[in-house]
Short mmCIF file of C-alpha atoms in Angstrom, two decimals:
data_model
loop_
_atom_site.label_atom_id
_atom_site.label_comp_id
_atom_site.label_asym_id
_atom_site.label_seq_id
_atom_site.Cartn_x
_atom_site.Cartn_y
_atom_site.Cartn_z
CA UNK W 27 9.58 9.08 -20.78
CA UNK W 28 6.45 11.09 -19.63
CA UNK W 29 6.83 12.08 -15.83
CA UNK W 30 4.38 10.02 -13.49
CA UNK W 31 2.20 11.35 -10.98
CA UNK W 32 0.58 9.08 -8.44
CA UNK W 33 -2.74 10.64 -6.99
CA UNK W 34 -3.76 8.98 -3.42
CA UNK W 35 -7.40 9.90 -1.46
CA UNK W 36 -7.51 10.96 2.07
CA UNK W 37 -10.48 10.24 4.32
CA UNK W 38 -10.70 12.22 7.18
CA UNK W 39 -13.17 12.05 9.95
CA UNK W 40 -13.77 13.77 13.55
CA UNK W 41 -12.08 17.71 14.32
CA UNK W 42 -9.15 19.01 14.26
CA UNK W 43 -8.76 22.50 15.35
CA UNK W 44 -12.33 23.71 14.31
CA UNK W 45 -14.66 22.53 11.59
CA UNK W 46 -15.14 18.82 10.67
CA UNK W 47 -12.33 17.64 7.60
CA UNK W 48 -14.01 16.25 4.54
CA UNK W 49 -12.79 14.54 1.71
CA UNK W 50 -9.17 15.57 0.56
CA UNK W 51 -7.29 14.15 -2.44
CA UNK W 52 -3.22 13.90 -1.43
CA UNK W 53 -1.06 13.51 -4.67
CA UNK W 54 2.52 11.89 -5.41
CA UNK W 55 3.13 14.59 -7.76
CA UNK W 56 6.73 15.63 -8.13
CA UNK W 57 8.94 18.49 -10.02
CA UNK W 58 11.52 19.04 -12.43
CA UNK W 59 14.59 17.88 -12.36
CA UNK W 60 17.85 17.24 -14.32
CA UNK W 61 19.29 14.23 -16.32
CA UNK W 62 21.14 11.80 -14.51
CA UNK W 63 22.63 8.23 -14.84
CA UNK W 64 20.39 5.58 -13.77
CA UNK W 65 21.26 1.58 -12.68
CA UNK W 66 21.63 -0.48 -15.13
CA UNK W 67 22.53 2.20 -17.86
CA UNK W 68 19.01 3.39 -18.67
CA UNK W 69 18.35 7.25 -18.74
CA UNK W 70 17.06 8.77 -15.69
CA UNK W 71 17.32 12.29 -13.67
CA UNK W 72 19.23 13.52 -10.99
CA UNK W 73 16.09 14.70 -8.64
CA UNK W 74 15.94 18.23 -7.41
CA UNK W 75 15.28 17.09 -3.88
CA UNK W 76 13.33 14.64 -1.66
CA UNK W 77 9.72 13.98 -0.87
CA UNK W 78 7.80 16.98 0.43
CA UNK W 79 7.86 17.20 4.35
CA UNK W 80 4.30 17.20 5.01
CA UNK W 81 2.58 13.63 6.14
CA UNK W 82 0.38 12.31 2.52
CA UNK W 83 1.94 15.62 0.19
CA UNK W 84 0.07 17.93 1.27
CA UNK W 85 0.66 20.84 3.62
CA UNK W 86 -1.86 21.23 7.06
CA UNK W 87 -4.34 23.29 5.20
CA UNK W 88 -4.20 21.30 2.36
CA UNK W 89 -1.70 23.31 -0.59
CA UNK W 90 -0.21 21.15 -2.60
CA UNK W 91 3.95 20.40 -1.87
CA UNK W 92 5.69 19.34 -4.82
CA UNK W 93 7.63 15.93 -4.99
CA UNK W 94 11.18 15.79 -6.35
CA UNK W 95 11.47 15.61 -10.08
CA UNK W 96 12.93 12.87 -11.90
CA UNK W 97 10.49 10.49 -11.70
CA UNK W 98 11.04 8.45 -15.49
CA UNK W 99 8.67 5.63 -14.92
CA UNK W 100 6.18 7.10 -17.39
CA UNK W 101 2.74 8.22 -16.28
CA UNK W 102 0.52 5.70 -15.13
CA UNK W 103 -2.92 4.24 -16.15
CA UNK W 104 -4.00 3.20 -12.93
CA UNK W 105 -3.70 5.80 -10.20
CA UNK W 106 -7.41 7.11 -10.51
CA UNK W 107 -8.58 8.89 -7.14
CA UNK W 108 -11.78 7.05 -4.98
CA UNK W 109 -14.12 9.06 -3.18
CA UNK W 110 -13.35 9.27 0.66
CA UNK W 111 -15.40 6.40 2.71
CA UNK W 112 -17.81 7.88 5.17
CA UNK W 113 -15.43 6.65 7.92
CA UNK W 114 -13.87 8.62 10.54
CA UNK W 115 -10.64 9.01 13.04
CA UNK W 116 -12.61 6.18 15.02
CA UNK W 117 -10.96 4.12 12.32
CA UNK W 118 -7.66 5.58 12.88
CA UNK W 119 -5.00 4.23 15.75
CA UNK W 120 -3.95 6.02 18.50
CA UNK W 121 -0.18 5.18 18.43
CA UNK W 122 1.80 7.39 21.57
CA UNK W 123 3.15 5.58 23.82
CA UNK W 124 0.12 5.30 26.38
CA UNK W 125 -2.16 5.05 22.98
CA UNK W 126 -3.12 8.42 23.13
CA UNK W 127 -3.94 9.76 19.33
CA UNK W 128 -2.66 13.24 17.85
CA UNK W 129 -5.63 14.77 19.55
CA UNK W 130 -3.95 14.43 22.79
CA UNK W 131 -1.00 15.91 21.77
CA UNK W 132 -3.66 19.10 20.03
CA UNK W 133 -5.00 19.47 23.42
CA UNK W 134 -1.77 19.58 25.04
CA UNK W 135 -0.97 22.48 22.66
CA UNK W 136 1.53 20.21 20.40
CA UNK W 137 0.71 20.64 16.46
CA UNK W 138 2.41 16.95 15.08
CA UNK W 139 0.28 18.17 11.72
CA UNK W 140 2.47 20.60 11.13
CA UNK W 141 5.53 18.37 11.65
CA UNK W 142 8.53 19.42 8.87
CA UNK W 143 11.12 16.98 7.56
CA UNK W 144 14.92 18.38 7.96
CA UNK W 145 16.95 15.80 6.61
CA UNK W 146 17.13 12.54 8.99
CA UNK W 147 15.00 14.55 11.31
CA UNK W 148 11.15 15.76 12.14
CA UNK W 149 10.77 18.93 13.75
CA UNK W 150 8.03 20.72 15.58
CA UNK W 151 7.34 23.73 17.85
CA UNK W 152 7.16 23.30 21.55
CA UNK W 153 4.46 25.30 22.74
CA UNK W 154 5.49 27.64 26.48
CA UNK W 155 3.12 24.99 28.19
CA UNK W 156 5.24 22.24 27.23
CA UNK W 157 8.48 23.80 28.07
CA UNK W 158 9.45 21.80 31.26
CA UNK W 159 7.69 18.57 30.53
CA UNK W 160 10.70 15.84 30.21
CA UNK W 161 11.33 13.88 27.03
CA UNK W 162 9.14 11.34 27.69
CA UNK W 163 6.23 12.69 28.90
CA UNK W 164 6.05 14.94 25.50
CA UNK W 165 6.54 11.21 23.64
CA UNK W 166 3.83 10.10 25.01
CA UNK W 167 2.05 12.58 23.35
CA UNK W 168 3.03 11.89 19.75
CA UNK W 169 1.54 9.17 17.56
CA UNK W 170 4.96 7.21 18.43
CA UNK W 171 4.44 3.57 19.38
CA UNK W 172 6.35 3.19 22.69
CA UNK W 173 8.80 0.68 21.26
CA UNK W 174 9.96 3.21 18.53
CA UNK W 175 10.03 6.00 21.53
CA UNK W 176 11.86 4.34 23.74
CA UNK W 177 14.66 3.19 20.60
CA UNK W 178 14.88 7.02 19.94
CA UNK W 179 15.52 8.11 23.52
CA UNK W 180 18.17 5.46 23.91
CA UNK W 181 20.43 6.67 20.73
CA UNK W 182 19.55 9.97 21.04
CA UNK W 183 17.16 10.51 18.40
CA UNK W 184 15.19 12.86 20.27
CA UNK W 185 16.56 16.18 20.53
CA UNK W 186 15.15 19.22 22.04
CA UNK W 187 16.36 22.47 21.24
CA UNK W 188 15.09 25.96 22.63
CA UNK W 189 11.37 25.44 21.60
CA UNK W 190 12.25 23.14 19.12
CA UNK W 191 11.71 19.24 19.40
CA UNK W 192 13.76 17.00 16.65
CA UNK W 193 12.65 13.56 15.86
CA UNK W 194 15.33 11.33 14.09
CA UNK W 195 12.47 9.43 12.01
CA UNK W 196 14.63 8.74 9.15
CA UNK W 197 18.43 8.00 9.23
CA UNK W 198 19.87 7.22 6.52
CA UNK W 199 19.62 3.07 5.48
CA UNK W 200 21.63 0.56 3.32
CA UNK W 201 18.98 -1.38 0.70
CA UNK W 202 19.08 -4.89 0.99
CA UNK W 203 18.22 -5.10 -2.29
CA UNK W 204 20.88 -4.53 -5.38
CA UNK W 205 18.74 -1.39 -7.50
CA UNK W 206 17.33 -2.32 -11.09
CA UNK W 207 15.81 -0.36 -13.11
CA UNK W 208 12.01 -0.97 -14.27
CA UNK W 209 9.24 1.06 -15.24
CA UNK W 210 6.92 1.68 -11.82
CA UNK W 211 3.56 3.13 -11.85
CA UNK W 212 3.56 4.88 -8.46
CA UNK W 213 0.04 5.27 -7.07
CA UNK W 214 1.11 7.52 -3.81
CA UNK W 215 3.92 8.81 -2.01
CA UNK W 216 5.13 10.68 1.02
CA UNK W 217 7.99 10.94 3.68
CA UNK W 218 6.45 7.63 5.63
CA UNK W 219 5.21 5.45 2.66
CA UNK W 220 5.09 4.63 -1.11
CA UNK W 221 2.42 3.11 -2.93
CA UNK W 222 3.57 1.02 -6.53
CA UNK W 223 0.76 -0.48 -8.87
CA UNK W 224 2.22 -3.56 -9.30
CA UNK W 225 2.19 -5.02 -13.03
CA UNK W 226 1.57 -9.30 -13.61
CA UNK W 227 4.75 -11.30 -14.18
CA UNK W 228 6.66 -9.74 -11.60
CA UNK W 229 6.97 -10.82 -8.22
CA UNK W 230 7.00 -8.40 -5.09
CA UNK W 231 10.29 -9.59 -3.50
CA UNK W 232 12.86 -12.60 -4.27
CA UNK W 233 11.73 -16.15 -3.11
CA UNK W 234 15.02 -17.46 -3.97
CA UNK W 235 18.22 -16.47 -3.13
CA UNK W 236 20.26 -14.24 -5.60
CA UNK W 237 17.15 -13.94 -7.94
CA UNK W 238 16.73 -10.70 -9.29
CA UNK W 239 13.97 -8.61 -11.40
CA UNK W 240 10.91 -8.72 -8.39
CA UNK W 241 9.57 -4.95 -7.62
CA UNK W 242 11.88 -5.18 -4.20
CA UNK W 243 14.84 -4.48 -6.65
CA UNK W 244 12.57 -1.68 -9.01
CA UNK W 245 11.51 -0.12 -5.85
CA UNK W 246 15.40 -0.36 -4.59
CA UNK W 247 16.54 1.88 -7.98
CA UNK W 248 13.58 4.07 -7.38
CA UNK W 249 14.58 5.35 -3.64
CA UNK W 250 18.35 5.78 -5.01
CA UNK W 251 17.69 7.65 -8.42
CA UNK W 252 15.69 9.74 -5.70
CA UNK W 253 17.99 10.37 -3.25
CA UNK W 254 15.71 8.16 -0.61
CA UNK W 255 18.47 5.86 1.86
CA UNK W 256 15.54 3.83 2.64
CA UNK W 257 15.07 -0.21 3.09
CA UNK W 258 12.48 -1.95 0.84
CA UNK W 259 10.01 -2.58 3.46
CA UNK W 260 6.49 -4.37 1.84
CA UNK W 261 4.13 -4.55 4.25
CA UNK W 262 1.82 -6.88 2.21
CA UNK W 263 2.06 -9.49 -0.84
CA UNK W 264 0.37 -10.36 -4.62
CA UNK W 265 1.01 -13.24 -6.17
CA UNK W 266 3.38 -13.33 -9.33
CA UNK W 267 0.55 -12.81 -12.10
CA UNK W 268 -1.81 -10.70 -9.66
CA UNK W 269 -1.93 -7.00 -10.38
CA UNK W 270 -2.92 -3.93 -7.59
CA UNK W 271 -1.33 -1.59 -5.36
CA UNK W 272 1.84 -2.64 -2.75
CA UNK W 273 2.00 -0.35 0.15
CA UNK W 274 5.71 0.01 1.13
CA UNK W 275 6.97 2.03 4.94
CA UNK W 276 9.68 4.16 4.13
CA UNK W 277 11.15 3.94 8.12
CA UNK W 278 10.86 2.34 11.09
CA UNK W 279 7.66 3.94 13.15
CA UNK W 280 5.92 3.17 9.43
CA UNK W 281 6.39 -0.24 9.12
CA UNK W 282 5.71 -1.09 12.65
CA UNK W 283 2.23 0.84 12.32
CA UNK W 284 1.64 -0.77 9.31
CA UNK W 285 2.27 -4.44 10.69
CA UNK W 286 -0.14 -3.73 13.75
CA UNK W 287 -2.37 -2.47 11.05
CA UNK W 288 -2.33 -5.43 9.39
CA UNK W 289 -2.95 -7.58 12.39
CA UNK W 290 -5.72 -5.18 13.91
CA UNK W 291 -7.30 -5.90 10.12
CA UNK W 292 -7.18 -2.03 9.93
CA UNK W 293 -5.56 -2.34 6.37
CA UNK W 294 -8.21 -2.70 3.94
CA UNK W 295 -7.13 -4.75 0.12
CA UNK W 296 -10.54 -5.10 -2.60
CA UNK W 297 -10.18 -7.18 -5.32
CA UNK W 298 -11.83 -7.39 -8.72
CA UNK W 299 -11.79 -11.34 -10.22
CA UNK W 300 -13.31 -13.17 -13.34
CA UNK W 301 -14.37 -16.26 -12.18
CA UNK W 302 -15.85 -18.65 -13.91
CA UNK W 303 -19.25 -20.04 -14.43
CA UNK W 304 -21.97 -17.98 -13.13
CA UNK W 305 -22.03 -17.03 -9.69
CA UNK W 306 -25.86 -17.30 -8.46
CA UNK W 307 -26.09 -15.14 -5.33
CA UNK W 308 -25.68 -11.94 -5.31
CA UNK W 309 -23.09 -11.47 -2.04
CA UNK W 310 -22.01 -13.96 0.36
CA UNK W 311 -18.71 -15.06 3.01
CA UNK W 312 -16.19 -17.72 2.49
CA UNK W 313 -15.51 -19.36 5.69
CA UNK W 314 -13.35 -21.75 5.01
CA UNK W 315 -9.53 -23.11 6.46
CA UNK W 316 -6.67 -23.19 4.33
CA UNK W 317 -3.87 -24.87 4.85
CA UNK W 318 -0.71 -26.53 2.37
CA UNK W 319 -1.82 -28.63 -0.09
CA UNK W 320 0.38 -32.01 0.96
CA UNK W 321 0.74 -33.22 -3.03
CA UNK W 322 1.47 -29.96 -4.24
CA UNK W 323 4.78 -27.51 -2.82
CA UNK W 324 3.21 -24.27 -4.28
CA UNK W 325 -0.44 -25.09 -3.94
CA UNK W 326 -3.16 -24.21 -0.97
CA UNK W 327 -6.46 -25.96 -0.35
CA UNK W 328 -9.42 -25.68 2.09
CA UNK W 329 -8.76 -28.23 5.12
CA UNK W 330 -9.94 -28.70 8.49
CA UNK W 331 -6.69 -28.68 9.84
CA UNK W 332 -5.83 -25.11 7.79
CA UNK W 333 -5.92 -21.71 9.09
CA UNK W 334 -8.96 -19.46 9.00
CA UNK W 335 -9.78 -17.37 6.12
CA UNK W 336 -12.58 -15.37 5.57
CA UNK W 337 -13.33 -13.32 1.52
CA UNK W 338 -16.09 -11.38 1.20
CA UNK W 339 -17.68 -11.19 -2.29
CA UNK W 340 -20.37 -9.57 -4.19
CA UNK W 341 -21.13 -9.85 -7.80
CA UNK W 342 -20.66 -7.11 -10.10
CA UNK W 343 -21.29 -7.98 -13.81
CA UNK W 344 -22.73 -11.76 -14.82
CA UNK W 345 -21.90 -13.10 -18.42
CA UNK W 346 -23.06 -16.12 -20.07
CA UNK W 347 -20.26 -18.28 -18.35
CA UNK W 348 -18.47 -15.87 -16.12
CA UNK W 349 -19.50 -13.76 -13.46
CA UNK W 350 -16.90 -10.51 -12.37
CA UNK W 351 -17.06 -10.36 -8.53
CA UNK W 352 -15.54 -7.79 -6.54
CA UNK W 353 -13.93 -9.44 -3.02
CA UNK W 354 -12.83 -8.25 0.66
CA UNK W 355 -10.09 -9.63 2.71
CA UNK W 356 -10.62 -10.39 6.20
CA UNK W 357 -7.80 -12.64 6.56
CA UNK W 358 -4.45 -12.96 4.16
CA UNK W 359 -3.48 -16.42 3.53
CA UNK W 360 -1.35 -17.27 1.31
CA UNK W 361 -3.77 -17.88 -2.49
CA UNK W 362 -6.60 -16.69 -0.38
CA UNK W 363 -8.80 -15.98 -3.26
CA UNK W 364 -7.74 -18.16 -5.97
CA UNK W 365 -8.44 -21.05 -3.46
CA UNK W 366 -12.16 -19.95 -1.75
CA UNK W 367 -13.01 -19.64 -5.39
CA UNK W 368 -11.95 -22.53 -6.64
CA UNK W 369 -13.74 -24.06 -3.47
CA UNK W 370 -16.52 -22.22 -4.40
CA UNK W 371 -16.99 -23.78 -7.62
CA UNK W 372 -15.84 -20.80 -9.61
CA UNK W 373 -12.27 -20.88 -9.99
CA UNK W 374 -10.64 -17.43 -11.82
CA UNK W 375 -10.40 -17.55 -15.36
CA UNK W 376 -6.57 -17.98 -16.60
CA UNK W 377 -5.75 -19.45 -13.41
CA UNK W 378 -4.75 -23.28 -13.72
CA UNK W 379 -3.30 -23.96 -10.89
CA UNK W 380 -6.62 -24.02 -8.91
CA UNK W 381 -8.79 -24.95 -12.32
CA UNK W 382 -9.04 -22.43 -14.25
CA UNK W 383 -8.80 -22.36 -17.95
CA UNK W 384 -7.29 -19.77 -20.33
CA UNK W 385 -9.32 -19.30 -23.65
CA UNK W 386 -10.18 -15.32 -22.07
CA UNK W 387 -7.22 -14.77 -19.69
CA UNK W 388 -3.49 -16.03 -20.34
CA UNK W 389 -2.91 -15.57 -16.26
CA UNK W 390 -5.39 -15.64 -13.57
CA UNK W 391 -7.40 -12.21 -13.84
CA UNK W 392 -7.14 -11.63 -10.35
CA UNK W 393 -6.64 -7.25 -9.98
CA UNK W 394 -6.10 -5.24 -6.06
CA UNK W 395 -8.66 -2.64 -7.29
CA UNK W 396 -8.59 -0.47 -3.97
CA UNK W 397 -5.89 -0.27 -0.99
CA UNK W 398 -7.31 1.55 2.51
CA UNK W 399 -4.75 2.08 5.18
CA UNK W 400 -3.93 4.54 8.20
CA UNK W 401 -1.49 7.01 8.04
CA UNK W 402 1.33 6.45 10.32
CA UNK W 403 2.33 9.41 11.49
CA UNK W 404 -1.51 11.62 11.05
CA UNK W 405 -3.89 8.59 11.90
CA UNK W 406 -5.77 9.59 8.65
CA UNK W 407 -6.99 7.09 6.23
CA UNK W 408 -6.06 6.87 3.03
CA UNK W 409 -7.36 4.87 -0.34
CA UNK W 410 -5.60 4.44 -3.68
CA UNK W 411 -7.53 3.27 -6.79
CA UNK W 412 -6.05 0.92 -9.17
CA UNK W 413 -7.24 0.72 -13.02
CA UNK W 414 -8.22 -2.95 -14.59
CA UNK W 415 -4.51 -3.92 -16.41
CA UNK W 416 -5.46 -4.28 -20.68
CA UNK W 417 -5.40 -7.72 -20.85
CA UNK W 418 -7.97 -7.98 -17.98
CA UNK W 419 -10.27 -4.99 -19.51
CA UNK W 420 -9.84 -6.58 -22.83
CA UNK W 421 -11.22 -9.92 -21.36
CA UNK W 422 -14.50 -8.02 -20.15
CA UNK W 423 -14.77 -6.44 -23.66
CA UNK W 424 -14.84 -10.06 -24.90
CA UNK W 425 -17.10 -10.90 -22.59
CA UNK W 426 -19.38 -8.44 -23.34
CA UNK W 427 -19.88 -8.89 -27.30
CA UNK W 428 -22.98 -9.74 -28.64
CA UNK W 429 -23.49 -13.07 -29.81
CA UNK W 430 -20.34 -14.70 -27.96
CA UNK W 431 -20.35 -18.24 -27.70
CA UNK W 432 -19.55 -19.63 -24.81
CA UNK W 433 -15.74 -20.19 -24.48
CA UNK W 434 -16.15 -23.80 -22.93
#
């Protein structure tokens, strides 16, 4: 199979050093690499080495790093670049342990940016200021929440050595999940996280036990036919026949930014549906409680006695008897937009478990478009772009004939 690259978008805001940053594209990119056996008997490659050691793949000025070869999931259709939002590091967490960001640790003559991957370890230069300032006053300094600082003091995961300070970021971990092989389109990667496009059919992680197939156990074959010993850490969910980008945390300090990111609401998910009937105003906010639907073990509805949920939509193309909305998450419950549509009076075509019907879609055309989220080590925000699955752009084409008859 074709080798896959996976292109990601930075957005950068505020100094660093000198001038302001603008817009940077990061890629996933990796190299060549030599034939290998792969789980489950398919044909694969033995990688050349691991992801490049710089924070989003590329280096502090911006030069490309390559990523390890061997990458036989084919090249994928949806891992188009977005332009940079006009946001800034304002946006961006301060994560040391007394929340100070990585410009605390610039003024303080630290360079975290320029942070290189040794194995299980991070390494940086100590600058002569910093020479006699104890372990963890120079933690303090680093975008480390306290929690993970203090666990790497206490089993000696923080070295320092001459001028020389060593980080154990990333021992070595045992999957939880048995590898299989699948085709992944990979959207982004780097040392701290991994971005797969996930395809309709598939679920993101078992919801039974000893069930196999779900992206957990693709994403499991990936980081072991590339030499990664890391868990399968998702920090966010589709539904079964929902397509888009999963963000994964490849260690520890990742996935406990991420799930403060996720509470703080600093991870940003867009969605493209089909819904139909024809959606009369232009934008508007779904306010509305859901909670378990009491007749129904797999089914949410709106009730007073739910929890909050909050979509944002706004209307992008209107058909004769379909209108193709774009929507924002403020909250994540579980169906969130299936159900506020449905509410709405516009369920999502294909989607019959909240009233939709299926002349135009054979699953509910549901799509995670765009995925915004904070680096965890650099603070920097980063977007992935995810291109409409065929069957859904092949719906739109439909759509979009002349003379169509309406398909109820």
């Amino acid at each position: 199979m074709a080798a896959r690259s996976g292109r990601g978008q930075q957005e950068r805001g505020g100094r660093r050093g000198g001038g302001p940053a603008g817009p940077q594209e990061r890629t996933g990119r990796r190299g060549g690499g030599k034939p290998g056996p792969q789980p489950g008997g398919k044909p694969g490659l033995q990688p050349s080495g691991k992801p490049g050691s710089q924070p989003g793949g590329r280096g502090p000025r911006g030069e490309r790093v390559e990523r390890p070869s061997g990458n036989p999931y084919g090249r994928g259709r949806g891992a188009a670049p977005l332009a940079a939002d006009a946001r800034g590091r304002g946006s961006a967490p301060g994560f040391g342990s007394a929340g100070a960001p990585i410009p605390a640790a610039a003024a303080a003559g630290l360079q975290p940016n320029a942070a290189k991957r040794k194995g299980e370890w991070y390494e940086m230069k100590l600058p002569e200021t910093l020479a006699a300032v104890p372990l963890n006053g120079l933690m303090r300094l680093l975008p480390i929440p306290a929690k993970v600082a203090g666990r790497l003091i206490s089993v000696n995961g923080v070295q320092r050595q001459g001028k020389l300070l060593r980080l154990k970021l990333f021992p070595e971990e045992r999957p939880e999940f048995e590898p299989e092989w699948m085709e992944l389109n990979i959207l982004y990667e780097d040392d701290f996280c991994l971005v797969v496009n996930k395809p309709d059919g598939i679920e993101v992680h078992p919801s039974a036990k000893g069930q196999r197939g779900t992206l957990a156990h693709g994403v499991a074959a990936y980081y072991d036919m590339t030499n990664q010993a890391c868990r399968v850490r998702h920090i966010h969910r589709l539904d079964k026949d929902t397509t888009g980008p999963v963000l994964y945390a490849k260690n520890e300090l990742a996935h406990y930014v991420f799930d403060a990111a996720m509470r703080e609401k600093r991870i940003e998910r867009i969605y493209t549906a089909l819904a139909e009937g024809v959606i009369r105003d232009n934008k508007g906010v779904i306010d509305a409680p859901i909670g378990q639907d009491r007749h129904h073990s797999t089914r949410r509805r709106v009730s007073e006695t739910g929890e909050r949920a909050v979509t944002r939509y706004e209307v992008i193309e209107r058909f004769a008897d379909h209108t193709l909305v774009r929507l924002r998450l403020e909250t994540g419950r579980t169906h969130q937009i299936r159900v506020h549509l449905s509410h709405l009076g516009h369920p999502i075509a294909g989607d019959g478990l909240y009233g939709g019907h299926r002349p135009i879609m054979q699953r509910q055309a549901l799509h995670g478009e765009k995925l915004v989220w904070p680096h965890p080590w650099t603070g920097d925000r980063l977007s992935v772009h995810a291109q409409l699955p065929d069957d859904f752009a092949a719906a739109l084409r439909a759509l979009r004939e002349p003379g169509r008859k309406p398909v109820r």
